[in-house]
CSV table of C-alpha atoms and ligand atoms in Angstrom, one decimal:
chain,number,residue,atom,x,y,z
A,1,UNK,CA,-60.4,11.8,29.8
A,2,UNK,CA,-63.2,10.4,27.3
A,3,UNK,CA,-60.8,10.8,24.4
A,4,UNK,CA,-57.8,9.6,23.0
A,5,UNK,CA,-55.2,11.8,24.6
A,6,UNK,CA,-53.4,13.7,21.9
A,7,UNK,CA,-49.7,14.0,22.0
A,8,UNK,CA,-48.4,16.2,19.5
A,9,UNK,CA,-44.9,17.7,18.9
A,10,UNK,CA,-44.3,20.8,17.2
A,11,UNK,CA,-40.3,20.7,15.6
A,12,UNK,CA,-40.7,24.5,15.5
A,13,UNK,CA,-38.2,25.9,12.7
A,14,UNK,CA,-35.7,22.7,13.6
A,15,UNK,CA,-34.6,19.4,11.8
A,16,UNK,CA,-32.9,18.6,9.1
A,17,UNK,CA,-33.1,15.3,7.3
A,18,UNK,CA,-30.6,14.1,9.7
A,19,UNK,CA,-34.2,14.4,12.4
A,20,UNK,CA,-35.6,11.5,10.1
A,21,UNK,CA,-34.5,8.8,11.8
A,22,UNK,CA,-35.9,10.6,15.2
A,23,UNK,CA,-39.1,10.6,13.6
A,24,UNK,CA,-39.3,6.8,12.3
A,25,UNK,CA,-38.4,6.3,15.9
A,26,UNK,CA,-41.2,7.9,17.0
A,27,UNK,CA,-43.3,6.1,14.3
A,28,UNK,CA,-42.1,2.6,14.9
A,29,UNK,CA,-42.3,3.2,18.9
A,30,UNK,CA,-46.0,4.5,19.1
A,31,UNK,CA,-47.2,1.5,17.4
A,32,UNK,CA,-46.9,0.1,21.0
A,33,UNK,CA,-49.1,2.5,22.5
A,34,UNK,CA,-52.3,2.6,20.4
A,35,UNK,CA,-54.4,4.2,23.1
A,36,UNK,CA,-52.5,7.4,22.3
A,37,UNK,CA,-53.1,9.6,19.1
A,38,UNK,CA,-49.3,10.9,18.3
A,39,UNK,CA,-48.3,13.5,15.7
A,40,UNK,CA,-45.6,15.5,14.8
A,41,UNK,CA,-45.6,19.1,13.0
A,42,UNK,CA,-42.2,19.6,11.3
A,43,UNK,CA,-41.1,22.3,9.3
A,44,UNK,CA,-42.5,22.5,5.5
A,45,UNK,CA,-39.6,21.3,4.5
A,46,UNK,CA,-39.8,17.9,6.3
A,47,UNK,CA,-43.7,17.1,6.0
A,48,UNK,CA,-43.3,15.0,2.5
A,49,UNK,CA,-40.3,13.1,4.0
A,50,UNK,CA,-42.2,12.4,7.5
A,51,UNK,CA,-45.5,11.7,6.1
A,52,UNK,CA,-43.6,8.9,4.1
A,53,UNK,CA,-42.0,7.0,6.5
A,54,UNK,CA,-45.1,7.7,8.8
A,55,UNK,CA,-47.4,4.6,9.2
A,56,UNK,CA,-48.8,5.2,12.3
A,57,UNK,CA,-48.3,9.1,13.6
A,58,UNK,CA,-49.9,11.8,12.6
A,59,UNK,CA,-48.3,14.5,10.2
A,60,UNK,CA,-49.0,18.6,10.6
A,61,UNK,CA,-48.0,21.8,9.7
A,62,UNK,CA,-46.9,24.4,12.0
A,63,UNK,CA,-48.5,27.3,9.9
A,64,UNK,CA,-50.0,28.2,6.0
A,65,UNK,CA,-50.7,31.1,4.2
A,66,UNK,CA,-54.6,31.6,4.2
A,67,UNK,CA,-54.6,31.9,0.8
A,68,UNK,CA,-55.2,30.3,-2.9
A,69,UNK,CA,-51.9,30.3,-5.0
A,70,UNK,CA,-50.5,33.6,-6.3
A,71,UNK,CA,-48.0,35.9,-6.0
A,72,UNK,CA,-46.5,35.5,-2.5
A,73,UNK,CA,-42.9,34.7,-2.4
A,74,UNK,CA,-41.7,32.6,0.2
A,75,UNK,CA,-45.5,31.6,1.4
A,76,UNK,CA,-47.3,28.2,1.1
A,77,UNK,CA,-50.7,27.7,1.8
A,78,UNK,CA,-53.0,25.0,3.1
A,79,UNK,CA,-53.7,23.2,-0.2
A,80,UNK,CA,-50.0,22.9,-0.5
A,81,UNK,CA,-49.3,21.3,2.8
A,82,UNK,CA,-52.2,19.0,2.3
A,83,UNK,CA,-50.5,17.7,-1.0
A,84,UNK,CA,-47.5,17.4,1.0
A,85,UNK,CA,-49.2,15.3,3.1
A,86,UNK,CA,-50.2,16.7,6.7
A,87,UNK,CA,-53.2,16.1,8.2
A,88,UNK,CA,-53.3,18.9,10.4
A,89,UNK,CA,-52.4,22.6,10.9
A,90,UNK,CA,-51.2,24.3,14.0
A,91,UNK,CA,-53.0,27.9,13.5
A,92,UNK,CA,-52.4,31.0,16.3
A,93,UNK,CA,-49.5,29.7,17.7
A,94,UNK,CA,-47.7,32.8,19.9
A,95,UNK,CA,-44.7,33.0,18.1
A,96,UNK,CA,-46.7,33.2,14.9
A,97,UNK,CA,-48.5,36.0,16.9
A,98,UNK,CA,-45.3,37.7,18.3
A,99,UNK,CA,-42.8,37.2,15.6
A,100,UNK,CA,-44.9,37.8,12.7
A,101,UNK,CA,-47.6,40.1,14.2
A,102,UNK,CA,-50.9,37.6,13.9
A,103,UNK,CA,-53.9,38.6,14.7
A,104,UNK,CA,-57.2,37.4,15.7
A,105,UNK,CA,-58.8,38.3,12.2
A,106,UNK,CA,-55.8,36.5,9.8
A,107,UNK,CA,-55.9,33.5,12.1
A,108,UNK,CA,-59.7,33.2,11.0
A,109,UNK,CA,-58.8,33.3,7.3
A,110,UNK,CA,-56.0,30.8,8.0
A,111,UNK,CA,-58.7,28.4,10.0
A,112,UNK,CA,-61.2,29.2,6.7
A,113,UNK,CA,-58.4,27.8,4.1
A,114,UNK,CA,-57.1,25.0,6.3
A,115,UNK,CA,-61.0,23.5,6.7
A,116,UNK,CA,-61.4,24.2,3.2
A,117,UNK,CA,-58.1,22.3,1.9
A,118,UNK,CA,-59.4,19.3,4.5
A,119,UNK,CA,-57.0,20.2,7.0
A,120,UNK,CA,-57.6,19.7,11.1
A,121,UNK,CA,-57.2,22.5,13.0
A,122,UNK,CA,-55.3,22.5,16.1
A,123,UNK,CA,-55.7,26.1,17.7
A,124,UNK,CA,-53.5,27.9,19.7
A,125,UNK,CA,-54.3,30.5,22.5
A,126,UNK,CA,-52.7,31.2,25.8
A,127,UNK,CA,-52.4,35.0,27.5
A,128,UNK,CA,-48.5,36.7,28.4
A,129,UNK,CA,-47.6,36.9,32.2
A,130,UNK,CA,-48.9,40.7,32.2
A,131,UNK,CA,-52.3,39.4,31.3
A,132,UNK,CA,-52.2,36.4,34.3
A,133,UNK,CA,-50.7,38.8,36.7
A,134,UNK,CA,-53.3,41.2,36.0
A,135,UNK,CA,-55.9,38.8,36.8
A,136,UNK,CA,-57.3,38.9,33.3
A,137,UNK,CA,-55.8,35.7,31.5
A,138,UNK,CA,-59.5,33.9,31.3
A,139,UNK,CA,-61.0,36.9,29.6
A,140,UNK,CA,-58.0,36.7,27.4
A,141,UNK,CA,-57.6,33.5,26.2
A,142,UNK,CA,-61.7,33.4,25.8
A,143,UNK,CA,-61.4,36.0,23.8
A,144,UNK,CA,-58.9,34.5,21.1
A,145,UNK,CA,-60.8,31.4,20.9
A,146,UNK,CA,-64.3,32.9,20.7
A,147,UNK,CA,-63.4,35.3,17.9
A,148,UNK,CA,-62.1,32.0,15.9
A,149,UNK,CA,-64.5,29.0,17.1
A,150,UNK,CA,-67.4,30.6,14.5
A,151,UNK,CA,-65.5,29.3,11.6
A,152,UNK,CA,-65.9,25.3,12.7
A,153,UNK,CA,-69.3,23.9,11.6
A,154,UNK,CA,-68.0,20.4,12.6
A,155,UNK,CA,-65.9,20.9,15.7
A,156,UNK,CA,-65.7,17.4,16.4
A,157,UNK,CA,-63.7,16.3,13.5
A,158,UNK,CA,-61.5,19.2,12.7
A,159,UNK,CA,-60.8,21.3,15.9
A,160,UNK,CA,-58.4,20.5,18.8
A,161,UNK,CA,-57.4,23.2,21.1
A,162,UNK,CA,-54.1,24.1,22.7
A,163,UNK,CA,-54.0,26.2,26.1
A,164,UNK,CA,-50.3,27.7,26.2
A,165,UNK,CA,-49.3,30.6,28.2
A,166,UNK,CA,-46.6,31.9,26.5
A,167,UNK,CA,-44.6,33.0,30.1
A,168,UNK,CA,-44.4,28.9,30.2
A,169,UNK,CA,-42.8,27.7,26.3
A,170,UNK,CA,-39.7,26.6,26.3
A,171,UNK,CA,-38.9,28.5,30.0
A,172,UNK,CA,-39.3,25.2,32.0
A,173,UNK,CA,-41.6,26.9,33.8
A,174,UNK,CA,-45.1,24.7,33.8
A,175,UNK,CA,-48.6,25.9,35.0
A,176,UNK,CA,-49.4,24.8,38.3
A,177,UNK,CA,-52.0,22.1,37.6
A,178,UNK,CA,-55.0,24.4,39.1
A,179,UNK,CA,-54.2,26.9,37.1
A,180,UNK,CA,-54.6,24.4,33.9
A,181,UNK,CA,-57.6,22.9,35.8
A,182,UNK,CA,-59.0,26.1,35.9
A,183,UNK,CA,-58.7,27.5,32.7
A,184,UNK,CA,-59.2,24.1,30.9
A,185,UNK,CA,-62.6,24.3,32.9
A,186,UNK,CA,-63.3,27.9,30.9
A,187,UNK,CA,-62.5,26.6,27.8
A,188,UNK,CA,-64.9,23.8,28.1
A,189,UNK,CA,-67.5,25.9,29.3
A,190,UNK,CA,-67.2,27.8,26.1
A,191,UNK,CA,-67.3,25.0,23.7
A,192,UNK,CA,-70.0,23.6,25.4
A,193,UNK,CA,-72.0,26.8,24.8
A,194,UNK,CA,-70.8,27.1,21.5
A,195,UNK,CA,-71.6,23.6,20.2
A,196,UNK,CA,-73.8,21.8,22.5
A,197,UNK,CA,-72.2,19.5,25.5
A,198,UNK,CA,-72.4,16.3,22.8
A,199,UNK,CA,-69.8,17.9,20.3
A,200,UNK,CA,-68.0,19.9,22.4
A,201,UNK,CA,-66.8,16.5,24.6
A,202,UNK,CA,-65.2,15.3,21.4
A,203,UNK,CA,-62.9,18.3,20.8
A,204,UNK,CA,-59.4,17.6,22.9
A,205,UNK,CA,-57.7,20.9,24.8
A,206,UNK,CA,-54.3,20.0,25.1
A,207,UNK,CA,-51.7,21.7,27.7
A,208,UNK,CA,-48.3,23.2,25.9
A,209,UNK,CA,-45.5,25.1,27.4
A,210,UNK,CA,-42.6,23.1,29.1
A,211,UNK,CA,-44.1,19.6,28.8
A,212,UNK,CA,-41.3,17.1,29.3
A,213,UNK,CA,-41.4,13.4,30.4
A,214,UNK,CA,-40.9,14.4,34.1
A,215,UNK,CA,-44.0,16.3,34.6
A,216,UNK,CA,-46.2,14.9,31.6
A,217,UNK,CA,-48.0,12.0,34.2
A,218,UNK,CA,-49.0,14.8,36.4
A,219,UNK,CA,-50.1,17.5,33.9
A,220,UNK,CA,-52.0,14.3,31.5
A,221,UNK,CA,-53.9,13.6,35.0
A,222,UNK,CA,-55.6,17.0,35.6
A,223,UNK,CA,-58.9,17.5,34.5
A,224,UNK,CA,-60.1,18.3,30.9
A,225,UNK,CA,-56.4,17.6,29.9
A,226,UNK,CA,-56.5,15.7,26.9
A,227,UNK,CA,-52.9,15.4,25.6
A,228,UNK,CA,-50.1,18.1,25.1
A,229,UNK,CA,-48.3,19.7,22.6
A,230,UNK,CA,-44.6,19.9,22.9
A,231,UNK,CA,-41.7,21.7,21.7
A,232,UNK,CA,-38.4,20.9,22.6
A,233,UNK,CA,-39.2,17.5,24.6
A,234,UNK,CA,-40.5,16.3,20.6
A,235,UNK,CA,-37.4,17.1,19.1
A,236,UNK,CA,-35.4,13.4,20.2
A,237,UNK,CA,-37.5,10.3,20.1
A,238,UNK,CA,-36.4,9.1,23.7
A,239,UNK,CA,-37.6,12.3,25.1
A,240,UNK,CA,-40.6,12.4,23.4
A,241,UNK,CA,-41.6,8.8,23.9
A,242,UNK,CA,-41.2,9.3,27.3
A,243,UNK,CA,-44.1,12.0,27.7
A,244,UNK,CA,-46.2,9.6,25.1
A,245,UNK,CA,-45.6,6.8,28.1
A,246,UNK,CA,-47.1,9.1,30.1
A,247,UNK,CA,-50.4,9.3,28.6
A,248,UNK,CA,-50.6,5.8,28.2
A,249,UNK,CA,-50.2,5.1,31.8
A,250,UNK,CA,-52.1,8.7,33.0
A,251,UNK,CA,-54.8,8.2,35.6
A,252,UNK,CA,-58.0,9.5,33.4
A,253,UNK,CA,-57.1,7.7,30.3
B,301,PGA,P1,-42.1,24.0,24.7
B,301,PGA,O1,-43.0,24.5,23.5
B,301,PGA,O2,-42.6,22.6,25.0
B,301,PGA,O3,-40.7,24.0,24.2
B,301,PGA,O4,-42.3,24.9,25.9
B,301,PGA,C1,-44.4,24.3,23.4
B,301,PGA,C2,-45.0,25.0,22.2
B,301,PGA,O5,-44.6,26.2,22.0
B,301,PGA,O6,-45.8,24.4,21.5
């Protein structure tokens, strides 16, 4: 792995203040292990109070609104989490797709006003166990990202990727490690067509779905891995740290 893997935790719609001393945890803990990049994504109503007692993770949002202000109750947009003081967006993540019905074409407009309010992009995609067991989860997932890769002009600085078949978040149930070999391998072949080998080897495709400290060595190991994104293993600092460890220590780092 070239890159500095990319461990990043997504709190999903849980934490409190009470989760704030989890995350200075978090922040005081990966000052020891500088080869890693490590971020977390809480909910909106977190990001001010993480991003300052944050000197040394990385701050995101799990979502935004892909538009300017107005008249949307209950929405906040990419400017807005910005001022709040993320760095990043997670955008196309399959609860956002399932539970609130996001497609293809609103995920572009979302990736539009992130870049525009300086945002990263971390971008989610990752086919249900109908699609794999019909043999077509590699058109799939290609599909998703080719409809929203247009939209970076500078991939290298703004877009990280994240492979997660859904049949796999927050079931315990991993990938087998060909299987992420193998569609890790896809995905590179597509950004390499899109942006040229040079700038495509700088954009990081990390593995999600039931990442935990137990089995983060192995997956952090396989090829074109280049970090993870994790749900419930980010929400305690021991558990997290542990899977952080793991990239430290993996073979390709
Ligand atoms: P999980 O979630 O680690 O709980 O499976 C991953 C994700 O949805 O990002």
């Amino acid at each position: 792995m070239a890159e500095r893997p990319y461990i990043v935790g997504n709190w999903k719609m849980f934490g409190t203040r009470a989760m704030l001393s989890e995350a200075r945890a978090i922040d005081r803990a990966a000052q020891r292990y500088m080869k890693v990049e490590v971020a977390v994504a809480p909910p909106y109503t977190l990001i001010h109070a993480v991003h300052k007692e944050a000197e040394q993770i990385g701050v995101g949002a799990q979502d935004c609104h892909p538009g300017a202000e107005g008249a949307h109750t209950g929405d906040i947009n990419a400017t807005m989490v910005a001022d709040a003081g993320a760095k990043f967006v997670i955008l196309g993540h399959s609860e956002r797709r399932q539970d609130h019905g996001e497609t293809n074409k609103l995920i572009n407009e979302k990736i539009e006003s992130a870049l525009e309010a300086g945002l990263r992009v971390i971008l989610c995609c990752g086919e249900s166990l109908e699609t794999r067991d019909a043999g077509e989860a590699e058109v799939f997932v290609l599909r998703q990202l080719k409809s929203a890769l247009g939209a970076f002009d500078d991939p290298a600085e703004r877009l990280t990727i994240a492979y997660e078949p859904i049949w796999a978040i927050g079931t315990g149930r991993t990938a087998t490690t060909d299987d992420i070999a193998a569609m890790h391998g896809a995905i590179r072949k597509l950004l390499d067509q899109t942006f040229g080998e040079e700038a495509s080897a700088k954009v990081r495709i990390l593995y999600g779905g039931s990442v935990k400290p137990d089995n983060a060595r192995e997956i952090l190991s396989t090829a074109e891995v280049g970090g993870a994104l994790v749900g419930g293993a980010s929400l305690t600092a021991e558990s997290f740290l542990g899977i952080v460890v793991a990239a430290s220590e993996s073979d390709e780092v």
